[in-house]
XYZ file of C-alpha atoms in Angstrom:
101
model
C -12.358 117.361 392.453
C -12.093 116.166 389.417
C -12.211 112.390 388.885
C -8.492 112.058 387.462
C -6.948 114.545 390.783
C -8.922 112.015 393.427
C -7.550 108.725 391.275
C -3.707 110.073 391.049
C -4.677 111.131 394.332
C -4.897 107.840 395.755
C -2.509 105.317 393.407
C -0.218 108.537 395.407
C -1.122 106.645 398.340
C -0.842 103.505 398.042
C 1.917 103.320 396.811
C 3.816 104.839 399.436
C 1.957 102.783 401.312
C 2.852 99.755 399.684
C 6.583 101.526 399.031
C 6.723 101.924 402.902
C 5.240 98.368 404.085
C 7.158 97.042 402.141
C 11.080 98.737 403.107
C 10.162 98.656 407.156
C 11.952 97.017 409.777
C 9.879 99.139 412.195
C 6.359 97.806 412.665
C 4.549 101.257 414.342
C 5.850 102.563 410.720
C 4.774 99.421 408.773
C 1.259 100.607 410.781
C 0.668 103.264 409.851
C 1.373 102.275 405.555
C -1.435 100.154 406.250
C -3.481 102.876 407.134
C -2.012 105.248 404.126
C -3.237 102.069 401.745
C -6.547 101.716 403.668
C -6.973 105.133 403.731
C -6.642 104.819 399.567
C -8.833 102.232 398.950
C -11.168 104.603 400.570
C -10.183 107.033 398.526
C -10.676 104.665 395.788
C -14.421 103.362 397.448
C -16.372 107.031 397.715
C -14.790 108.052 394.068
C -15.676 105.372 392.332
C -19.026 105.077 394.280
C -20.172 108.818 393.523
C -19.241 108.203 389.653
C -21.007 105.321 388.827
C -23.973 104.633 391.328
C -24.569 107.954 393.834
C -28.259 106.430 394.746
C -27.320 104.193 396.488
C -24.027 104.393 397.994
C -23.231 101.484 398.666
C -19.194 102.169 397.952
C -20.093 104.850 400.915
C -20.581 102.598 402.969
C -18.671 99.725 402.992
C -16.116 102.138 403.116
C -17.512 102.836 406.292
C -17.298 99.536 407.281
C -13.269 99.275 406.420
C -13.006 102.541 408.429
C -13.714 100.299 411.319
C -12.100 97.673 410.428
C -9.649 100.357 410.154
C -9.818 101.632 413.660
C -10.248 98.750 415.555
C -6.514 97.315 413.932
C -5.558 101.359 415.139
C -6.536 99.452 419.071
C -5.103 96.705 418.769
C -1.167 96.491 416.596
C -0.667 99.344 419.320
C -1.072 96.905 421.713
C 0.708 93.561 420.601
C 3.379 96.061 419.005
C 4.113 96.835 422.718
C 3.185 93.089 423.976
C 6.248 92.295 421.578
C 8.301 94.785 422.346
C 7.806 94.036 426.651
C 9.120 90.328 425.479
C 11.933 90.977 422.444
C 12.188 94.583 423.598
C 12.821 95.140 419.777
C 9.724 95.895 417.321
C 12.190 95.670 413.919
C 10.353 93.312 412.094
C 13.644 90.925 410.848
C 14.783 90.185 414.225
C 11.004 89.350 415.882
C 10.566 85.537 415.296
C 7.138 85.086 417.330
C 7.229 81.163 416.226
C 10.276 80.119 418.000
C 12.148 80.037 421.221
């Protein structure tokens, strides 16, 4: 795959994720859009790591750390959402005021 194709795909994924994160009212959808953003960033890390320093693998190792953070977010995020739903009976972002009682 050419460099331009990978960067266009990454920018497309990033823009879809940002748009979904800004316009989402549902917490689950916001978490999925956050995953799209992290995947787009990982694509850029791997692409530029392959382009500039193919022997040192710095971008590849950093993308593995980002994948680990995304896996932790995938494990903890739904637990937080289910806890909020159990207490507030809604998972809409604009209806959940966690700081107010």
